[in-house]
Short mmCIF file of C-alpha atoms (C1' of nucleotides) in Angstrom, two decimals:
data_model
loop_
_atom_site.label_atom_id
_atom_site.label_comp_id
_atom_site.label_asym_id
_atom_site.label_seq_id
_atom_site.Cartn_x
_atom_site.Cartn_y
_atom_site.Cartn_z
CA UNK A 1 -12.53 9.06 16.12
CA UNK A 2 -15.11 7.51 18.44
CA UNK A 3 -14.06 7.22 22.09
CA UNK A 4 -15.85 6.28 25.28
CA UNK A 5 -15.17 7.48 28.79
CA UNK A 6 -14.59 4.50 31.03
CA UNK A 7 -17.14 4.19 33.85
CA UNK A 8 -15.45 1.32 35.67
CA UNK A 9 -11.96 0.56 36.94
CA UNK A 10 -9.29 0.23 35.74
CA UNK A 11 -8.66 3.62 34.10
CA UNK A 12 -12.02 4.93 35.33
CA UNK A 13 -12.68 8.32 33.73
CA UNK A 14 -10.06 7.95 31.00
CA UNK A 15 -10.90 7.74 27.31
CA UNK A 16 -10.82 4.38 25.59
CA UNK A 17 -11.73 2.72 22.33
CA UNK A 18 -15.20 1.17 22.33
CA UNK A 19 -15.00 -2.58 22.79
CA UNK A 20 -15.69 -5.50 25.02
CA UNK A 21 -15.43 -9.20 25.50
CA UNK A 22 -16.88 -12.06 23.50
CA UNK A 23 -20.46 -12.71 24.57
CA UNK A 24 -20.26 -16.49 24.49
CA UNK A 25 -17.79 -19.07 23.27
CA UNK A 26 -19.54 -19.42 19.92
CA UNK A 27 -19.57 -15.76 18.91
CA UNK A 28 -17.53 -14.79 15.87
CA UNK A 29 -15.02 -12.02 16.55
CA UNK A 30 -16.28 -9.92 13.62
CA UNK A 31 -19.84 -10.29 14.88
CA UNK A 32 -18.65 -9.18 18.31
CA UNK A 33 -17.07 -6.07 16.80
CA UNK A 34 -20.36 -5.22 15.09
CA UNK A 35 -22.26 -5.82 18.32
CA UNK A 36 -19.99 -3.61 20.43
CA UNK A 37 -20.19 -0.83 17.87
CA UNK A 38 -23.98 -1.08 17.91
CA UNK A 39 -24.22 -1.24 21.70
CA UNK A 40 -21.73 1.48 22.57
CA UNK A 41 -22.13 3.86 19.66
CA UNK A 42 -25.53 3.05 18.13
CA UNK A 43 -23.81 2.87 14.74
CA UNK A 44 -25.79 1.27 11.95
CA UNK A 45 -23.97 -1.24 9.77
CA UNK A 46 -25.13 0.42 6.53
CA UNK A 47 -22.29 2.25 4.72
CA UNK A 48 -19.86 0.99 7.36
CA UNK A 49 -16.41 -0.21 6.34
CA UNK A 50 -15.04 -2.58 8.98
CA UNK A 51 -11.71 -4.38 8.67
CA UNK A 52 -9.44 -6.14 11.11
CA UNK A 53 -6.57 -3.93 12.27
CA UNK A 54 -4.49 -6.18 14.47
CA UNK A 55 -4.31 -8.20 17.66
CA UNK A 56 -2.71 -6.85 20.81
CA UNK A 57 -1.65 -9.41 23.37
CA UNK A 58 1.28 -8.10 25.39
CA UNK A 59 1.14 -9.77 28.84
CA UNK A 60 0.92 -6.61 30.95
CA UNK A 61 -1.41 -4.50 28.83
CA UNK A 62 -4.44 -4.98 31.09
CA UNK A 63 -3.93 -4.86 34.88
CA UNK A 64 -6.91 -7.18 35.41
CA UNK A 65 -5.06 -10.08 33.84
CA UNK A 66 -4.25 -11.57 30.46
CA UNK A 67 -6.44 -9.92 27.83
CA UNK A 68 -5.92 -10.36 24.10
CA UNK A 69 -7.73 -7.71 22.05
CA UNK A 70 -8.55 -7.99 18.37
CA UNK A 71 -8.81 -4.42 17.07
CA UNK A 72 -11.02 -3.46 14.12
CA UNK A 73 -10.82 -0.31 12.03
CA UNK A 74 -14.20 1.17 11.10
CA UNK A 75 -14.77 3.98 8.62
CA UNK A 76 -18.17 5.53 8.01
CA UNK A 77 -19.75 8.74 6.72
CA UNK A 78 -22.33 10.82 8.58
CA UNK A 79 -21.44 11.01 12.23
CA UNK A 80 -24.41 10.62 14.59
CA UNK A 81 -24.07 11.54 18.25
CA UNK A 82 -23.32 8.20 19.88
CA UNK A 83 -25.28 7.19 22.95
CA UNK A 84 -23.83 6.00 26.24
CA UNK A 85 -23.78 2.24 26.49
CA UNK A 86 -23.52 -0.33 29.21
CA UNK A 87 -20.04 0.15 30.66
CA UNK A 88 -19.38 3.56 29.11
CA UNK A 89 -20.20 6.67 31.14
CA UNK A 90 -19.89 8.84 28.05
CA UNK A 91 -19.16 8.41 24.35
CA UNK A 92 -18.31 11.00 21.75
CA UNK A 93 -16.26 12.02 18.75
CA UNK A 94 -12.72 13.22 19.28
CA UNK A 95 -10.23 14.90 16.97
CA UNK A 96 -7.49 12.53 15.83
CA UNK A 97 -4.90 15.30 16.21
CA UNK A 98 -5.86 15.76 19.88
CA UNK A 99 -5.34 12.08 20.58
CA UNK A 100 -2.12 11.67 18.59
CA UNK A 101 -0.57 14.73 20.23
CA UNK A 102 -1.33 13.36 23.70
CA UNK A 103 -3.78 16.09 24.67
CA UNK A 104 -6.43 13.39 25.12
CA UNK A 105 -5.23 10.59 27.36
CA UNK A 106 -6.17 7.03 26.47
CA UNK A 107 -6.50 3.96 28.69
CA UNK A 108 -4.46 0.75 28.33
CA UNK A 109 -2.35 0.61 25.15
CA UNK A 110 -5.13 2.21 23.13
CA UNK A 111 -2.89 5.05 21.92
CA UNK A 112 -0.76 2.46 20.21
CA UNK A 113 -3.83 0.90 18.63
CA UNK A 114 -5.09 4.30 17.51
CA UNK A 115 -1.70 5.13 15.98
CA UNK A 116 -1.71 1.86 14.07
CA UNK A 117 -5.27 2.55 12.93
CA UNK A 118 -4.43 6.02 11.59
CA UNK A 119 -1.44 4.61 9.75
CA UNK A 120 -3.59 1.87 8.26
CA UNK A 121 -6.28 4.34 7.24
CA UNK A 122 -3.74 6.62 5.56
CA UNK A 123 -2.17 3.74 3.68
CA UNK A 124 -5.53 2.34 2.65
CA UNK A 125 -6.72 5.74 1.47
CA UNK A 126 -3.62 6.16 -0.61
CA UNK A 127 -3.51 2.78 -2.28
CA UNK A 128 -7.17 1.81 -2.42
CA UNK A 129 -10.56 3.22 -3.24
CA UNK A 130 -11.49 3.42 0.44
CA UNK A 131 -11.99 7.19 0.28
CA UNK A 132 -15.56 6.66 -0.92
CA UNK A 133 -16.32 5.01 2.44
CA UNK A 134 -16.08 8.49 3.98
CA UNK A 135 -18.79 9.76 1.64
CA UNK A 136 -22.54 9.21 1.47
CA UNK A 137 -24.18 6.82 -0.98
CA UNK A 138 -23.90 9.48 -3.69
CA UNK A 139 -21.34 12.24 -3.63
CA UNK A 140 -19.75 14.91 -5.79
CA UNK A 141 -16.12 14.98 -6.87
CA UNK A 142 -15.62 17.92 -4.53
CA UNK A 143 -16.85 15.79 -1.62
CA UNK A 144 -14.27 13.15 -2.47
CA UNK A 145 -11.57 15.78 -2.78
CA UNK A 146 -12.32 17.05 0.71
CA UNK A 147 -11.63 13.57 2.09
CA UNK A 148 -8.15 13.48 0.59
CA UNK A 149 -7.42 17.05 1.63
CA UNK A 150 -8.52 16.40 5.21
CA UNK A 151 -6.53 13.20 5.62
CA UNK A 152 -3.20 14.60 4.48
CA UNK A 153 -3.75 18.31 5.03
CA UNK A 154 -2.85 19.13 1.43
CA UNK A 155 -4.53 21.43 -1.05
CA UNK A 156 -5.42 19.87 -4.39
CA UNK A 157 -6.32 21.52 -7.68
CA UNK A 158 -10.07 20.86 -8.19
CA UNK A 159 -9.78 20.79 -11.98
CA UNK A 160 -6.99 18.21 -12.07
CA UNK A 161 -8.55 16.13 -9.31
CA UNK A 162 -11.82 16.19 -11.21
CA UNK A 163 -10.32 14.45 -14.22
CA UNK A 164 -7.77 12.31 -12.42
CA UNK A 165 -10.39 10.62 -10.28
CA UNK A 166 -12.65 9.93 -13.24
CA UNK A 167 -9.82 8.44 -15.29
CA UNK A 168 -9.30 5.59 -12.79
CA UNK A 169 -11.38 2.71 -14.21
CA UNK A 170 -14.08 1.43 -11.86
CA UNK A 171 -13.33 3.88 -9.05
CA UNK A 172 -16.48 6.02 -9.23
CA UNK A 173 -19.55 5.81 -11.45
CA UNK A 174 -21.83 8.68 -12.49
CA UNK A 175 -25.44 8.39 -11.37
CA UNK A 176 -26.86 10.94 -13.83
CA UNK A 177 -28.25 13.00 -10.97
CA UNK A 178 -27.10 16.42 -9.86
CA UNK A 179 -26.81 18.26 -6.59
CA UNK A 180 -27.53 22.00 -6.36
CA UNK A 181 -25.78 23.98 -3.68
CA UNK A 182 -26.72 27.51 -2.64
CA UNK A 183 -24.37 28.94 -5.22
CA UNK A 184 -22.64 27.91 -8.40
CA UNK A 185 -23.22 25.34 -11.09
CA UNK A 186 -24.85 22.04 -10.02
CA UNK A 187 -22.38 19.20 -9.51
CA UNK A 188 -22.78 15.72 -10.98
CA UNK A 189 -23.36 12.97 -8.42
CA UNK A 190 -21.33 9.77 -8.36
CA UNK A 191 -21.34 6.49 -6.49
CA UNK A 192 -18.56 4.09 -5.53
CA UNK A 193 -17.45 1.69 -8.26
CA UNK A 194 -16.25 -1.91 -8.04
CA UNK A 195 -12.52 -1.12 -7.98
CA UNK A 196 -10.85 -1.51 -4.59
CA UNK A 197 -7.14 -1.26 -5.40
CA UNK A 198 -5.60 1.80 -7.05
CA UNK A 199 -2.48 1.81 -9.28
CA UNK A 200 -0.92 4.27 -8.93
CA UNK A 201 -2.15 6.12 -5.82
CA UNK A 202 -4.24 9.23 -6.34
CA UNK A 203 -2.19 11.32 -3.93
CA UNK A 204 1.30 10.75 -2.68
CA UNK A 205 2.15 12.35 0.64
CA UNK A 206 5.51 14.15 0.73
CA UNK A 207 6.28 13.87 4.42
CA UNK A 208 5.17 11.11 6.78
CA UNK A 209 4.62 13.40 9.76
CA UNK A 210 1.74 12.73 12.11
CA UNK A 211 -0.12 15.98 11.44
CA UNK A 212 -2.79 16.75 8.93
CA UNK A 213 -5.53 14.63 10.50
CA UNK A 214 -8.79 16.25 11.53
CA UNK B 1 6.27 -21.48 1.86
CA UNK B 2 6.97 -23.57 4.92
CA UNK B 3 4.40 -26.27 5.69
CA UNK B 4 4.25 -29.16 8.13
CA UNK B 5 2.50 -32.49 7.72
CA UNK B 6 0.16 -33.00 10.65
CA UNK B 7 0.98 -36.04 12.79
CA UNK B 8 -2.12 -35.93 14.96
CA UNK B 9 -5.86 -35.66 14.43
CA UNK B 10 -7.70 -33.70 13.21
CA UNK B 11 -6.47 -33.50 9.60
CA UNK B 12 -3.78 -36.11 10.28
CA UNK B 13 -1.51 -36.33 7.24
CA UNK B 14 -2.65 -33.05 5.69
CA UNK B 15 -0.39 -30.05 5.23
CA UNK B 16 -0.72 -27.14 7.62
CA UNK B 17 0.99 -23.93 8.60
CA UNK B 18 3.47 -24.31 11.45
CA UNK B 19 2.01 -23.09 14.71
CA UNK B 20 0.75 -24.01 18.11
CA UNK B 21 -0.80 -22.80 21.32
CA UNK B 22 0.48 -20.32 23.88
CA UNK B 23 2.86 -22.04 26.28
CA UNK B 24 1.59 -20.34 29.43
CA UNK B 25 -0.74 -17.48 30.26
CA UNK B 26 2.09 -14.96 30.43
CA UNK B 27 3.66 -15.65 27.03
CA UNK B 28 3.54 -12.81 24.49
CA UNK B 29 1.94 -13.80 21.20
CA UNK B 30 4.92 -12.55 19.16
CA UNK B 31 7.28 -14.54 21.36
CA UNK B 32 5.09 -17.58 20.82
CA UNK B 33 5.33 -17.11 17.04
CA UNK B 34 9.12 -16.98 17.30
CA UNK B 35 9.13 -20.07 19.51
CA UNK B 36 6.95 -22.12 17.16
CA UNK B 37 9.08 -21.14 14.18
CA UNK B 38 12.18 -22.20 16.07
CA UNK B 39 10.69 -25.46 17.32
CA UNK B 40 9.00 -26.60 14.13
CA UNK B 41 11.31 -25.19 11.48
CA UNK B 42 14.63 -24.58 13.26
CA UNK B 43 14.61 -21.06 11.76
CA UNK B 44 17.08 -18.60 13.22
CA UNK B 45 15.73 -15.15 13.99
CA UNK B 46 18.63 -13.41 12.19
CA UNK B 47 17.53 -11.77 8.91
CA UNK B 48 13.93 -12.79 9.65
CA UNK B 49 11.09 -10.39 8.92
CA UNK B 50 8.08 -11.26 11.07
CA UNK B 51 4.86 -9.26 11.09
CA UNK B 52 1.34 -9.94 12.26
CA UNK B 53 -0.94 -10.98 9.42
CA UNK B 54 -4.36 -11.32 11.02
CA UNK B 55 -6.49 -13.18 13.51
CA UNK B 56 -8.82 -15.96 12.48
CA UNK B 57 -11.62 -16.79 14.90
CA UNK B 58 -14.61 -18.20 13.02
CA UNK B 59 -16.48 -20.50 15.44
CA UNK B 60 -16.28 -23.70 13.38
CA UNK B 61 -12.75 -23.46 12.02
CA UNK B 62 -11.32 -26.11 14.37
CA UNK B 63 -13.38 -29.25 15.05
CA UNK B 64 -11.74 -29.61 18.49
CA UNK B 65 -13.50 -26.50 19.75
CA UNK B 66 -13.14 -22.76 19.76
CA UNK B 67 -9.65 -21.83 18.59
CA UNK B 68 -8.59 -18.29 17.76
CA UNK B 69 -5.38 -18.17 15.74
CA UNK B 70 -3.14 -15.12 15.36
CA UNK B 71 -1.30 -15.57 12.08
CA UNK B 72 2.15 -14.10 11.43
CA UNK B 73 3.83 -13.55 8.07
CA UNK B 74 7.54 -14.37 8.02
CA UNK B 75 9.94 -13.59 5.20
CA UNK B 76 13.55 -14.73 5.17
CA UNK B 77 16.39 -15.44 2.73
CA UNK B 78 18.38 -18.67 2.55
CA UNK B 79 16.07 -21.61 3.03
CA UNK B 80 17.47 -24.33 5.28
CA UNK B 81 15.84 -27.76 5.34
CA UNK B 82 13.50 -27.54 8.32
CA UNK B 83 13.53 -30.34 10.87
CA UNK B 84 10.52 -32.22 12.17
CA UNK B 85 9.24 -30.83 15.44
CA UNK B 86 7.07 -32.03 18.26
CA UNK B 87 3.63 -32.47 16.70
CA UNK B 88 4.78 -32.36 13.07
CA UNK B 89 5.51 -35.62 11.32
CA UNK B 90 7.22 -33.81 8.45
CA UNK B 91 8.07 -30.24 7.51
CA UNK B 92 9.26 -28.81 4.21
CA UNK B 93 9.15 -26.04 1.63
CA UNK B 94 6.29 -25.94 -0.81
CA UNK B 95 5.67 -23.93 -3.97
CA UNK B 96 3.16 -21.12 -3.43
CA UNK B 97 1.61 -21.84 -6.82
CA UNK B 98 0.97 -25.48 -5.85
CA UNK B 99 -0.88 -24.40 -2.73
CA UNK B 100 -2.86 -21.55 -4.31
CA UNK B 101 -3.99 -23.77 -7.18
CA UNK B 102 -5.28 -26.40 -4.74
CA UNK B 103 -2.80 -29.12 -5.77
CA UNK B 104 -1.55 -29.17 -2.17
CA UNK B 105 -4.40 -29.59 0.32
CA UNK B 106 -4.26 -27.62 3.55
CA UNK B 107 -5.86 -28.36 6.93
CA UNK B 108 -8.38 -26.10 8.71
CA UNK B 109 -8.82 -22.68 7.06
CA UNK B 110 -5.11 -22.44 6.35
CA UNK B 111 -5.64 -21.92 2.61
CA UNK B 112 -7.46 -18.72 3.46
CA UNK B 113 -4.62 -17.63 5.73
CA UNK B 114 -2.06 -18.45 3.05
CA UNK B 115 -4.02 -16.47 0.46
CA UNK B 116 -4.14 -13.47 2.77
CA UNK B 117 -0.42 -13.85 3.43
CA UNK B 118 0.50 -13.87 -0.26
CA UNK B 119 -1.65 -10.80 -0.84
CA UNK B 120 0.01 -9.05 2.06
CA UNK B 121 3.48 -9.99 0.84
CA UNK B 122 2.76 -8.69 -2.67
CA UNK B 123 1.41 -5.42 -1.34
CA UNK B 124 4.29 -5.00 1.07
CA UNK B 125 6.83 -5.71 -1.66
CA UNK B 126 5.25 -3.11 -3.87
CA UNK B 127 4.90 -0.27 -1.39
CA UNK B 128 7.79 -0.89 0.98
CA UNK B 129 11.43 -1.83 0.98
CA UNK B 130 10.66 -5.37 2.14
CA UNK B 131 12.24 -6.90 -0.97
CA UNK B 132 15.65 -6.75 0.71
CA UNK B 133 14.31 -9.20 3.32
CA UNK B 134 14.43 -11.87 0.61
CA UNK B 135 18.13 -11.22 0.05
CA UNK B 136 21.23 -12.04 2.05
CA UNK B 137 23.06 -9.50 4.19
CA UNK B 138 24.79 -8.16 1.08
CA UNK B 139 23.37 -8.50 -2.40
CA UNK B 140 23.74 -7.22 -5.94
CA UNK B 141 21.16 -5.16 -7.81
CA UNK B 142 20.54 -8.17 -10.02
CA UNK B 143 19.66 -10.22 -6.90
CA UNK B 144 17.10 -7.63 -5.91
CA UNK B 145 15.69 -7.54 -9.42
CA UNK B 146 15.16 -11.30 -9.34
CA UNK B 147 12.98 -10.87 -6.26
CA UNK B 148 10.66 -8.45 -8.02
CA UNK B 149 10.60 -10.54 -11.18
CA UNK B 150 9.79 -13.72 -9.26
CA UNK B 151 6.99 -12.20 -7.19
CA UNK B 152 5.07 -10.72 -10.10
CA UNK B 153 6.38 -12.82 -12.97
CA UNK B 154 7.41 -9.76 -14.94
CA UNK B 155 10.58 -9.03 -16.90
CA UNK B 156 12.39 -5.82 -15.98
CA UNK B 157 15.09 -3.91 -17.83
CA UNK B 158 18.30 -4.42 -15.81
CA UNK B 159 19.72 -1.02 -16.81
CA UNK B 160 16.69 0.97 -15.74
CA UNK B 161 16.19 -1.10 -12.59
CA UNK B 162 19.84 -0.53 -11.72
CA UNK B 163 19.40 3.24 -11.58
CA UNK B 164 15.83 3.33 -10.34
CA UNK B 165 16.61 1.31 -7.24
CA UNK B 166 19.66 3.42 -6.42
CA UNK B 167 17.75 6.68 -6.80
CA UNK B 168 15.37 5.84 -3.93
CA UNK B 169 16.92 7.54 -0.89
CA UNK B 170 17.77 5.16 1.94
CA UNK B 171 16.62 2.02 0.16
CA UNK B 172 19.98 0.32 -0.44
CA UNK B 173 23.51 1.34 0.51
CA UNK B 174 26.73 0.37 -1.28
CA UNK B 175 29.22 -1.65 0.77
CA UNK B 176 32.25 -1.00 -1.45
CA UNK B 177 32.73 -4.72 -1.97
CA UNK B 178 32.22 -6.68 -5.17
CA UNK B 179 31.05 -10.14 -6.10
CA UNK B 180 32.60 -12.03 -9.01
CA UNK B 181 30.48 -14.58 -10.83
CA UNK B 182 31.84 -17.17 -13.27
CA UNK B 183 31.43 -14.74 -16.14
CA UNK B 184 31.09 -11.05 -16.73
CA UNK B 185 32.04 -7.91 -14.90
CA UNK B 186 31.98 -8.04 -11.06
CA UNK B 187 28.85 -6.57 -9.49
CA UNK B 188 28.87 -4.04 -6.65
CA UNK B 189 27.45 -5.33 -3.38
CA UNK B 190 24.77 -3.46 -1.43
CA UNK B 191 23.01 -3.77 1.90
CA UNK B 192 19.54 -2.74 3.06
CA UNK B 193 19.11 0.92 4.00
CA UNK B 194 16.95 2.54 6.69
CA UNK B 195 13.98 3.36 4.43
CA UNK B 196 10.93 1.11 4.89
CA UNK B 197 8.22 2.89 2.86
CA UNK B 198 8.53 3.57 -0.86
CA UNK B 199 6.85 6.45 -2.74
CA UNK B 200 6.08 5.64 -5.46
CA UNK B 201 6.32 1.84 -5.78
CA UNK B 202 9.23 0.41 -7.71
CA UNK B 203 7.07 -1.85 -9.83
CA UNK B 204 3.39 -1.60 -10.55
CA UNK B 205 1.67 -4.86 -11.46
CA UNK B 206 -0.73 -4.62 -14.38
CA UNK B 207 -3.04 -7.51 -13.55
CA UNK B 208 -3.89 -8.81 -10.08
CA UNK B 209 -4.07 -12.46 -11.11
CA UNK B 210 -2.90 -15.13 -8.70
CA UNK B 211 -0.05 -16.42 -10.87
CA UNK B 212 3.57 -15.39 -10.98
CA UNK B 213 4.53 -16.83 -7.60
CA UNK B 214 7.31 -19.40 -7.38
"C1'" DG C 1 39.54 -11.79 -29.02
"C1'" DC C 2 34.92 -13.06 -27.65
"C1'" DA C 3 30.94 -13.69 -24.79
"C1'" DA C 4 28.61 -12.26 -20.84
"C1'" DA C 5 27.27 -9.48 -17.18
"C1'" DA C 6 27.66 -4.71 -15.09
"C1'" DG C 7 27.12 -0.06 -15.57
"C1'" DT C 8 26.29 4.82 -18.42
"C1'" DG C 9 24.20 8.13 -21.78
"C1'" DT C 10 20.48 9.62 -24.50
"C1'" DT C 11 15.93 10.34 -26.26
"C1'" DA C 12 10.84 9.90 -27.28
"C1'" DG C 13 6.66 9.57 -25.01
"C1'" DC C 14 3.63 9.91 -21.31
"C1'" DA C 15 1.53 11.41 -17.13
"C1'" DG C 16 1.07 15.06 -13.68
"C1'" DT C 17 0.86 20.15 -12.71
"C1'" DA C 18 -0.39 24.69 -13.40
"C1'" DC C 19 -3.48 27.72 -15.09
"C1'" DA C 20 -6.36 30.16 -18.69
"C1'" DC C 21 -10.81 29.63 -19.96
"C1'" DC C 22 -15.88 28.43 -20.46
"C1'" DC C 23 -20.50 26.84 -18.23
"C1'" DA C 24 -24.52 26.92 -15.15
"C1'" DT C 25 -26.63 28.47 -11.30
"C1'" DG C 26 -28.41 31.78 -7.11
"C1'" DA C 27 -28.94 36.25 -5.57
"C1'" DT D 1 -24.91 41.00 -14.05
"C1'" DC D 2 -21.98 39.48 -10.75
"C1'" DA D 3 -20.09 36.06 -7.72
"C1'" DT D 4 -19.36 31.24 -7.12
"C1'" DG D 5 -18.51 26.70 -7.77
"C1'" DG D 6 -18.43 23.06 -11.75
"C1'" DG D 7 -16.21 21.51 -15.78
"C1'" DT D 8 -12.78 21.75 -20.23
"C1'" DG D 9 -8.60 22.80 -22.96
"C1'" DT D 10 -3.70 23.15 -23.17
"C1'" DA D 11 1.23 24.12 -22.49
"C1'" DC D 12 5.08 22.94 -19.61
"C1'" DT D 13 7.84 19.69 -17.05
"C1'" DG D 14 9.74 15.85 -14.89
"C1'" DC D 15 9.84 10.99 -14.91
"C1'" DT D 16 10.21 6.57 -17.24
"C1'" DA D 17 10.76 2.98 -20.82
"C1'" DA D 18 13.53 1.75 -24.52
"C1'" DC D 19 17.82 0.99 -26.26
"C1'" DA D 20 22.53 2.20 -28.04
"C1'" DC D 21 26.79 2.12 -25.93
"C1'" DT D 22 30.98 1.47 -22.77
"C1'" DT D 23 33.41 -1.18 -19.05
"C1'" DT D 24 35.21 -5.22 -16.80
"C1'" DT D 25 35.66 -9.76 -16.15
"C1'" DG D 26 36.39 -15.34 -17.45
"C1'" DC D 27 37.67 -18.35 -20.89
#
DNA sequence: GCAAAAGTGTTAGCAGTACACCCATGA
DNA sequence: TCATGGGTGTACTGCTAACACTTTTGC
């Protein structure tokens, strides 16, 4: 996940989610989320899934006063090194396991927000076709399989996954192209299809523990 | 769903979701949702499922100026006749189908909020044990089946549903009591169990059309 | 007894899993 | 020609839908 190191008080030096305040009274909150992501992480909007996660408005969550934060969950492939922004001394990618376990300390109630975001991402991955958002424009079935294996820490049979994922109508579409790796038979390339909701889920996690994230 | 008839401009006379502004700067947004529900609908918090739905902050959504609304989804059994509140000329229960079809006009962007709420409720019903929130403290398996049949407009086999729902660990728990109807064998009474997430879903809808709601 | 609703047993079919096998490529 | 990853065929198994059947009540 993308975190910034706070350069100003409060919580100076601690890690925090990238974010900020509305620019002016007329700015849409979704536009503001895009803007902050662009300013603090230099993330392009292409191939970027962005959905509202939730709103956090407990009275004491910010020592500066009453702050109500609308959190957005973003998922994107290809991870560029983010650049330091205006009020961020440093920004960089962090392992989700490090944050969830408490090894990386977060400012404000951002650990709670991160926990909610991971839960949402897991649920979305399971019940929708969101997994393709982790892949490039075109991808192989093995690429897609790696997404599912990374998120839940499971090992899937490539042969069964290969057919299962193609049987879901509208999930992925073949492009006719191939990708050659250093070894082995070339793999067919696919792109995301129009389907967004999956019945039934492709994978069903056995235990709901908080491990398995990378 | 619960709607109020607006007594003040803008949209005077139109239907709207119950709601209002924060009382004071220190009020928690969840507390405010509870308060508005109590004030405008006289709804007790017992047996009330209340979860955040989303935040709506498009610049032009309220002609009075910039208003950011945090919407909450509430689900409860037993529907009392709500009483008129402070800024609501009239409040009452409305059919979801009437609202979704456009027969009942809603103020602001509340139709969008309602649509999101129905979608959320359907998804939650399918993947979680939320269906018991529509039932009383104790209920029969047939009661629970009616919830699923009403939400998706499907017809389920009572015999298979009877066993399927009992096989899910922690979903429902027998109370040992029975309920006698006018005819037929008495039914065993159950109560909600600790489980909140269901793998796999009890029912899987075939089509995602917008009908089937009552 | 009869109708109606609750609850049980049984079976065919289907979908998921496991794995043997074949295919196409680089070295 | 061998190793490696991609792709196909197939048997086994566990779950589910369908439905015959039994139980318990009110009338």
